[in-house]
Amino acid sequence: AQTALDQVSTQGKFVRKDSVFRDWVNKAEGSRFKPEANRYALYVSKACPWANRCLHFLSLKGLEHAIDVYSVHPTWGDTKPQVDGHRGWHFAEEGANVPGVTTDGLNGCKTMRDLYDLAVKGVWDKSAFTTPVLWCKQEATIVNNESSEICRMLNSEFEDVARNKGVDLYPPQLADKVKELERWVYNDINNGVYKCGFATSQGAYEEASAALFAALDRVEEILGGTRYLAGDSLTGVDVWLFNTLVRFDPVYVVYLKTCKRTISSYHNITNYIRDLYQTHRLGLDVDMWNIRTHYFTSHPKLNPYGIVPVMPDGVDYAAAHDRATREYSSSKLT
């Protein structure tokens, strides 16, 4: 059994493995998974940026009534101590009152590892037991565990049952621009912070750090020209980026050694986070206790005493911002 910390090359570079469950919910004739209300559940960790962005899509589209959500405990624990030493996501114990954490009220699983085993009616050993998971209640199996694809399904495939019909975070006219933005935002920023923190060689770390901060400088420049990454409207790539940025100063600067600069030192990015946090209400799905508890208490290899450092000064996502009122200069968007 493996975790993300095990996905390191012989050169000491963190190399994230692809998700394995890649089925799709759609209305096409003959589709195995139809977009029906109350047929699916979303399993998440509120600490995990990949899962958290799916929660944002769920709320932006108004699908909370149609898709159940189950959320794991932020601190990893032993998953099958009688079998191996794997540590991973657990659900709350029955009767426990942990903020933002639930039991698995659907399947009664104790861990995400149990859920993956249930999905294959046996023992799952082909990947880590990650969140998010889009689960089909009807077939009692995993539809998809790739967050980027779950986001797209939530955006487009459940339109008939969505309360916020017409909200489109992947508008066709911006498809090429968003795709190019996603390419480097994912590689150098979303995944880039992990390339820094999970590197096991100095060279791999320095290479990842250089790419990360070059990309952040690029974002800062883009946001001087437009309110959002792809122009004047919020798109999916903004939600992707937000989930890394909101964790950056509270966690990554210390934990993943992304310490060349803090996000608070970037004027445009800081105001952009506040804009998304407030204007689009993304802040409603940001659980800083879960976020900080997970990172600082789950990986003895990186933080053996599980000490959670004090929150840095200057992190105030509810503060006033200038994104709605400022004038923007024209600039290249990608």
Short mmCIF file of C-alpha atoms in Angstrom, two decimals:
data_model
loop_
_atom_site.label_atom_id
_atom_site.label_comp_id
_atom_site.label_asym_id
_atom_site.label_seq_id
_atom_site.Cartn_x
_atom_site.Cartn_y
_atom_site.Cartn_z
CA ALA A 1 0.00 0.00 0.00
CA GLN A 2 1.36 3.42 -0.96
CA THR A 3 0.88 7.14 -0.35
CA ALA A 4 1.98 10.19 -2.31
CA LEU A 5 5.18 10.35 -0.27
CA ASP A 6 6.28 7.09 -1.92
CA GLN A 7 6.03 8.48 -5.47
CA VAL A 8 9.63 9.63 -5.85
CA SER A 9 12.01 8.90 -8.75
CA THR A 10 15.60 7.69 -8.46
CA GLN A 11 16.66 11.32 -8.99
CA GLY A 12 14.70 12.37 -5.91
CA LYS A 13 11.89 14.02 -7.89
CA PHE A 14 8.26 13.71 -6.82
CA VAL A 15 6.36 12.10 -9.71
CA ARG A 16 2.62 11.94 -9.06
CA LYS A 17 0.97 8.82 -10.42
CA ASP A 18 -2.12 9.14 -12.61
CA SER A 19 -5.52 8.39 -11.17
CA VAL A 20 -6.88 4.99 -12.13
CA PHE A 21 -10.70 5.16 -12.02
CA ARG A 22 -11.63 7.21 -15.08
CA ASP A 23 -15.26 6.49 -16.01
CA TRP A 24 -17.51 9.39 -16.92
CA VAL A 25 -21.02 10.49 -16.00
CA ASN A 26 -22.95 11.60 -19.09
CA LYS A 27 -26.33 11.46 -20.79
CA ALA A 28 -25.16 9.69 -23.93
CA GLU A 29 -27.18 6.70 -25.05
CA GLY A 30 -25.72 3.55 -23.55
CA SER A 31 -23.83 5.44 -20.85
CA ARG A 32 -23.18 3.30 -17.80
CA PHE A 33 -23.39 6.29 -15.46
CA LYS A 34 -26.29 8.66 -16.08
CA PRO A 35 -26.40 12.13 -14.42
CA GLU A 36 -29.21 11.53 -11.96
CA ALA A 37 -29.95 13.24 -8.65
CA ASN A 38 -29.22 11.18 -5.53
CA ARG A 39 -27.38 8.49 -7.45
CA TYR A 40 -23.85 9.68 -6.57
CA ALA A 41 -21.77 10.58 -3.55
CA LEU A 42 -18.60 12.62 -3.36
CA TYR A 43 -15.94 11.46 -0.90
CA VAL A 44 -13.51 14.22 0.06
CA SER A 45 -10.95 15.47 2.47
CA LYS A 46 -11.48 19.14 3.28
CA ALA A 47 -7.71 19.36 3.71
CA CYS A 48 -6.94 18.05 0.22
CA PRO A 49 -6.75 20.72 -2.50
CA TRP A 50 -7.73 18.23 -5.21
CA ALA A 51 -10.88 17.24 -3.31
CA ASN A 52 -11.61 20.77 -2.14
CA ARG A 53 -11.84 22.08 -5.69
CA CYS A 54 -14.57 19.49 -6.37
CA LEU A 55 -16.50 20.88 -3.39
CA HIS A 56 -16.20 24.34 -4.93
CA PHE A 57 -17.63 23.10 -8.22
CA LEU A 58 -20.43 21.34 -6.34
CA SER A 59 -21.46 24.56 -4.58
CA LEU A 60 -20.90 26.88 -7.56
CA LYS A 61 -23.24 24.70 -9.64
CA GLY A 62 -25.76 24.27 -6.81
CA LEU A 63 -25.58 20.49 -6.61
CA GLU A 64 -25.44 20.00 -2.84
CA HIS A 65 -29.02 18.67 -2.84
CA ALA A 66 -28.30 16.12 -5.57
CA ILE A 67 -24.93 14.62 -4.54
CA ASP A 68 -24.12 13.49 -0.99
CA VAL A 69 -20.77 14.46 0.53
CA TYR A 70 -18.71 12.44 3.01
CA SER A 71 -15.55 13.88 4.51
CA VAL A 72 -12.60 12.11 6.14
CA HIS A 73 -10.58 13.04 9.22
CA PRO A 74 -7.59 15.30 8.45
CA THR A 75 -5.02 13.19 10.32
CA TRP A 76 -3.90 10.03 8.61
CA GLY A 77 -4.00 6.84 10.65
CA ASP A 78 -3.22 3.15 10.24
CA THR A 79 -5.54 1.60 7.66
CA LYS A 80 -4.76 -2.12 7.99
CA PRO A 81 -2.28 -2.48 10.86
CA GLN A 82 -2.61 -6.25 10.77
CA VAL A 83 -1.45 -6.24 7.12
CA ASP A 84 1.07 -3.41 6.66
CA GLY A 85 2.21 -0.02 7.94
CA HIS A 86 0.14 2.10 5.53
CA ARG A 87 -1.33 5.32 6.92
CA GLY A 88 -4.18 7.12 5.21
CA TRP A 89 -7.61 8.72 5.36
CA HIS A 90 -10.10 7.69 8.08
CA PHE A 91 -13.74 8.58 8.61
CA ALA A 92 -15.03 9.84 11.95
CA GLU A 93 -15.94 7.30 14.57
CA GLU A 94 -19.66 6.97 15.29
CA GLY A 95 -20.67 9.67 17.78
CA ALA A 96 -17.45 11.67 17.37
CA ASN A 97 -17.80 15.41 16.88
CA VAL A 98 -14.91 16.49 14.68
CA PRO A 99 -15.32 19.75 12.71
CA GLY A 100 -15.88 19.14 9.01
CA VAL A 101 -15.57 15.35 9.34
CA THR A 102 -18.28 12.71 8.85
CA THR A 103 -18.78 9.01 9.18
CA ASP A 104 -19.25 7.06 5.97
CA GLY A 105 -23.00 7.12 6.34
CA LEU A 106 -23.47 5.45 2.97
CA ASN A 107 -21.24 2.38 2.99
CA GLY A 108 -20.09 2.18 6.60
CA CYS A 109 -16.41 2.13 5.66
CA LYS A 110 -13.86 3.05 8.31
CA THR A 111 -11.17 4.23 5.86
CA MET A 112 -10.79 5.28 2.24
CA ARG A 113 -8.79 2.11 1.78
CA ASP A 114 -11.91 0.14 2.77
CA LEU A 115 -13.91 2.10 0.19
CA TYR A 116 -11.46 1.27 -2.60
CA ASP A 117 -11.58 -2.41 -1.60
CA LEU A 118 -15.39 -2.27 -1.64
CA ALA A 119 -15.36 -0.74 -5.13
CA VAL A 120 -13.50 -3.73 -6.57
CA LYS A 121 -15.15 -6.31 -4.30
CA GLY A 122 -11.71 -7.42 -3.16
CA VAL A 123 -8.33 -5.89 -2.38
CA TRP A 124 -7.30 -2.73 -4.21
CA ASP A 125 -3.52 -2.48 -4.67
CA LYS A 126 -3.05 -0.53 -7.91
CA SER A 127 -2.81 3.02 -6.50
CA ALA A 128 -2.95 5.13 -3.38
CA PHE A 129 -6.34 5.50 -1.66
CA THR A 130 -6.88 9.13 -2.58
CA THR A 131 -9.66 11.69 -2.39
CA PRO A 132 -11.75 12.85 -4.13
CA VAL A 133 -13.86 9.89 -5.17
CA LEU A 134 -17.09 10.12 -7.15
CA TRP A 135 -19.09 7.08 -6.05
CA CYS A 136 -22.10 5.46 -7.72
CA LYS A 137 -24.61 4.26 -5.14
CA GLN A 138 -26.47 2.17 -7.69
CA GLU A 139 -23.47 0.04 -8.63
CA ALA A 140 -21.56 0.48 -5.35
CA THR A 141 -18.36 1.40 -7.12
CA ILE A 142 -16.00 4.26 -7.90
CA VAL A 143 -16.87 6.17 -11.06
CA ASN A 144 -13.85 8.44 -11.04
CA ASN A 145 -11.05 9.55 -8.70
CA GLU A 146 -9.41 12.16 -10.93
CA SER A 147 -10.32 15.59 -9.58
CA SER A 148 -9.93 17.46 -12.87
CA GLU A 149 -12.45 15.14 -14.53
CA ILE A 150 -14.86 15.22 -11.59
CA CYS A 151 -14.79 19.04 -11.80
CA ARG A 152 -15.73 18.92 -15.46
CA MET A 153 -18.54 16.45 -14.83
CA LEU A 154 -19.98 18.59 -12.06
CA ASN A 155 -19.73 21.62 -14.33
CA SER A 156 -21.52 20.20 -17.36
CA GLU A 157 -23.11 16.79 -16.91
CA PHE A 158 -25.55 17.55 -14.08
CA GLU A 159 -27.10 20.66 -15.63
CA ASP A 160 -30.63 19.21 -15.49
CA VAL A 161 -30.51 18.86 -11.71
CA ALA A 162 -28.28 21.86 -10.90
CA ARG A 163 -29.84 24.78 -9.07
CA ASN A 164 -27.38 27.22 -10.61
CA LYS A 165 -28.15 26.43 -14.22
CA GLY A 166 -26.12 28.40 -16.70
CA VAL A 167 -23.02 28.66 -14.52
CA ASP A 168 -20.25 27.45 -16.83
CA LEU A 169 -16.70 27.36 -15.55
CA TYR A 170 -15.46 25.95 -18.86
CA PRO A 171 -17.07 28.20 -21.50
CA PRO A 172 -16.38 26.96 -25.04
CA GLN A 173 -14.97 30.31 -26.21
CA LEU A 174 -12.24 30.09 -23.55
CA ALA A 175 -11.50 26.37 -23.94
CA ASP A 176 -8.07 26.74 -25.56
CA LYS A 177 -6.98 29.49 -23.20
CA VAL A 178 -8.10 27.57 -20.10
CA LYS A 179 -6.44 24.37 -21.32
CA GLU A 180 -3.10 26.13 -21.74
CA LEU A 181 -3.41 27.83 -18.35
CA GLU A 182 -4.25 24.52 -16.70
CA ARG A 183 -1.15 22.90 -18.19
CA TRP A 184 1.37 25.08 -16.39
CA VAL A 185 -0.75 26.01 -13.37
CA TYR A 186 -1.11 22.32 -12.58
CA ASN A 187 2.45 21.29 -13.38
CA ASP A 188 4.34 24.17 -11.80
CA ILE A 189 2.00 25.39 -9.02
CA ASN A 190 -0.72 22.88 -8.00
CA ASN A 191 1.67 19.95 -8.24
CA GLY A 192 4.76 22.14 -8.02
CA VAL A 193 4.40 22.71 -4.28
CA TYR A 194 4.49 18.94 -3.77
CA LYS A 195 7.50 18.62 -6.04
CA CYS A 196 9.24 20.97 -3.61
CA GLY A 197 8.06 19.35 -0.40
CA PHE A 198 8.42 15.70 -1.36
CA ALA A 199 11.74 16.00 -3.20
CA THR A 200 14.49 13.83 -1.75
CA SER A 201 17.45 15.48 -3.47
CA GLN A 202 18.70 19.06 -3.37
CA GLY A 203 18.73 19.33 -7.15
CA ALA A 204 15.15 18.14 -7.52
CA TYR A 205 13.99 20.58 -4.84
CA GLU A 206 15.77 23.58 -6.36
CA GLU A 207 14.46 22.77 -9.84
CA ALA A 208 10.89 22.55 -8.55
CA SER A 209 11.23 25.71 -6.49
CA ALA A 210 12.53 27.71 -9.46
CA ALA A 211 9.63 26.52 -11.65
CA LEU A 212 7.09 27.26 -8.91
CA PHE A 213 8.13 30.85 -8.34
CA ALA A 214 8.56 31.56 -12.04
CA ALA A 215 4.94 30.44 -12.47
CA LEU A 216 3.75 32.56 -9.53
CA ASP A 217 5.52 35.59 -11.03
CA ARG A 218 3.66 34.83 -14.26
CA VAL A 219 0.34 34.70 -12.40
CA GLU A 220 1.10 38.03 -10.73
CA GLU A 221 1.70 39.60 -14.14
CA ILE A 222 -1.47 38.13 -15.67
CA LEU A 223 -3.56 39.39 -12.75
CA GLY A 224 -2.29 42.89 -13.41
CA GLY A 225 -4.08 42.74 -16.75
CA THR A 226 -7.33 40.93 -15.98
CA ARG A 227 -9.46 40.16 -12.95
CA TYR A 228 -9.22 36.39 -13.49
CA LEU A 229 -6.69 34.16 -15.19
CA ALA A 230 -8.59 33.76 -18.46
CA GLY A 231 -10.17 37.20 -18.61
CA ASP A 232 -13.14 38.92 -17.03
CA SER A 233 -14.97 35.85 -15.73
CA LEU A 234 -14.23 33.07 -13.28
CA THR A 235 -13.23 29.76 -14.86
CA GLY A 236 -12.23 26.33 -13.60
CA VAL A 237 -8.53 27.13 -13.63
CA ASP A 238 -9.15 29.93 -11.09
CA VAL A 239 -10.69 27.37 -8.75
CA TRP A 240 -7.68 25.09 -9.26
CA LEU A 241 -5.22 27.86 -8.50
CA PHE A 242 -7.19 29.20 -5.54
CA ASN A 243 -6.90 25.92 -3.66
CA THR A 244 -3.11 26.02 -3.79
CA LEU A 245 -2.84 29.73 -3.04
CA VAL A 246 -5.13 29.59 0.00
CA ARG A 247 -2.87 26.91 1.56
CA PHE A 248 0.42 28.51 0.59
CA ASP A 249 1.30 30.83 3.48
CA PRO A 250 -0.59 28.88 6.20
CA VAL A 251 1.08 25.55 5.28
CA TYR A 252 3.32 25.23 2.25
CA VAL A 253 5.89 27.92 3.08
CA VAL A 254 6.92 25.93 6.14
CA TYR A 255 5.88 22.39 5.38
CA LEU A 256 6.76 22.04 1.71
CA LYS A 257 9.70 24.46 1.82
CA THR A 258 8.14 26.89 -0.67
CA CYS A 259 9.85 29.67 1.22
CA LYS A 260 11.48 31.87 -1.42
CA ARG A 261 8.51 34.26 -1.15
CA THR A 262 5.19 34.31 0.64
CA ILE A 263 1.96 34.84 -1.25
CA SER A 264 1.29 37.89 0.92
CA SER A 265 4.26 39.55 -0.80
CA TYR A 266 2.42 39.43 -4.16
CA HIS A 267 -0.04 42.33 -4.39
CA ASN A 268 -2.20 41.07 -7.24
CA ILE A 269 -2.31 37.45 -6.07
CA THR A 270 -3.21 38.43 -2.51
CA ASN A 271 -6.14 40.53 -3.67
CA TYR A 272 -7.18 37.82 -6.14
CA ILE A 273 -7.41 35.23 -3.33
CA ARG A 274 -9.57 37.59 -1.30
CA ASP A 275 -11.80 38.23 -4.30
CA LEU A 276 -12.43 34.53 -4.90
CA TYR A 277 -12.78 33.83 -1.19
CA GLN A 278 -15.45 36.53 -0.78
CA THR A 279 -17.11 37.37 -4.11
CA HIS A 280 -17.60 33.81 -5.28
CA ARG A 281 -17.98 32.49 -1.73
CA LEU A 282 -15.21 29.94 -2.17
CA GLY A 283 -14.30 30.72 1.41
CA LEU A 284 -17.37 28.78 2.57
CA ASP A 285 -15.58 25.57 1.60
CA VAL A 286 -12.18 26.50 3.05
CA ASP A 287 -11.65 24.71 6.36
CA MET A 288 -8.33 25.95 7.69
CA TRP A 289 -8.43 23.70 10.75
CA ASN A 290 -8.73 20.62 8.57
CA ILE A 291 -6.06 21.92 6.18
CA ARG A 292 -3.41 22.72 8.77
CA THR A 293 -4.18 19.70 10.95
CA HIS A 294 -3.77 17.32 8.02
CA TYR A 295 -0.44 18.50 6.72
CA PHE A 296 1.28 18.95 10.06
CA THR A 297 0.01 15.79 11.77
CA SER A 298 -0.20 13.15 9.04
CA HIS A 299 3.36 12.56 7.87
CA PRO A 300 5.79 11.50 10.63
CA LYS A 301 8.48 11.28 7.96
CA LEU A 302 8.23 15.06 7.44
CA ASN A 303 7.09 16.22 10.88
CA PRO A 304 7.79 13.47 13.45
CA TYR A 305 6.38 15.33 16.46
CA GLY A 306 3.19 16.48 14.72
CA ILE A 307 3.61 20.07 15.90
CA VAL A 308 1.25 22.51 14.19
CA PRO A 309 3.00 25.88 13.87
CA VAL A 310 1.19 29.10 14.71
CA MET A 311 -0.67 30.78 11.90
CA PRO A 312 1.53 33.41 10.21
CA ASP A 313 0.61 37.07 10.46
CA GLY A 314 -0.94 38.71 7.42
CA VAL A 315 -3.19 35.82 6.33
CA ASP A 316 -6.61 37.48 6.16
CA TYR A 317 -8.74 36.33 3.26
CA ALA A 318 -11.74 38.32 4.49
CA ALA A 319 -9.90 41.65 4.23
CA ALA A 320 -10.83 44.26 1.64
CA HIS A 321 -9.52 43.77 -1.89
CA ASP A 322 -9.22 45.91 -5.01
CA ARG A 323 -10.16 43.42 -7.75
CA ALA A 324 -13.67 44.74 -8.42
CA THR A 325 -12.76 48.43 -8.53
CA ARG A 326 -9.25 48.68 -10.01
CA GLU A 327 -8.39 49.35 -13.63
CA TYR A 328 -6.67 46.55 -15.50
CA SER A 329 -3.94 46.93 -18.08
CA SER A 330 -3.93 44.80 -21.20
CA SER A 331 -1.47 41.90 -21.04
CA LYS A 332 -0.89 38.45 -22.43
CA LEU A 333 -3.12 35.97 -20.65
CA THR A 334 -1.01 32.89 -21.06
#
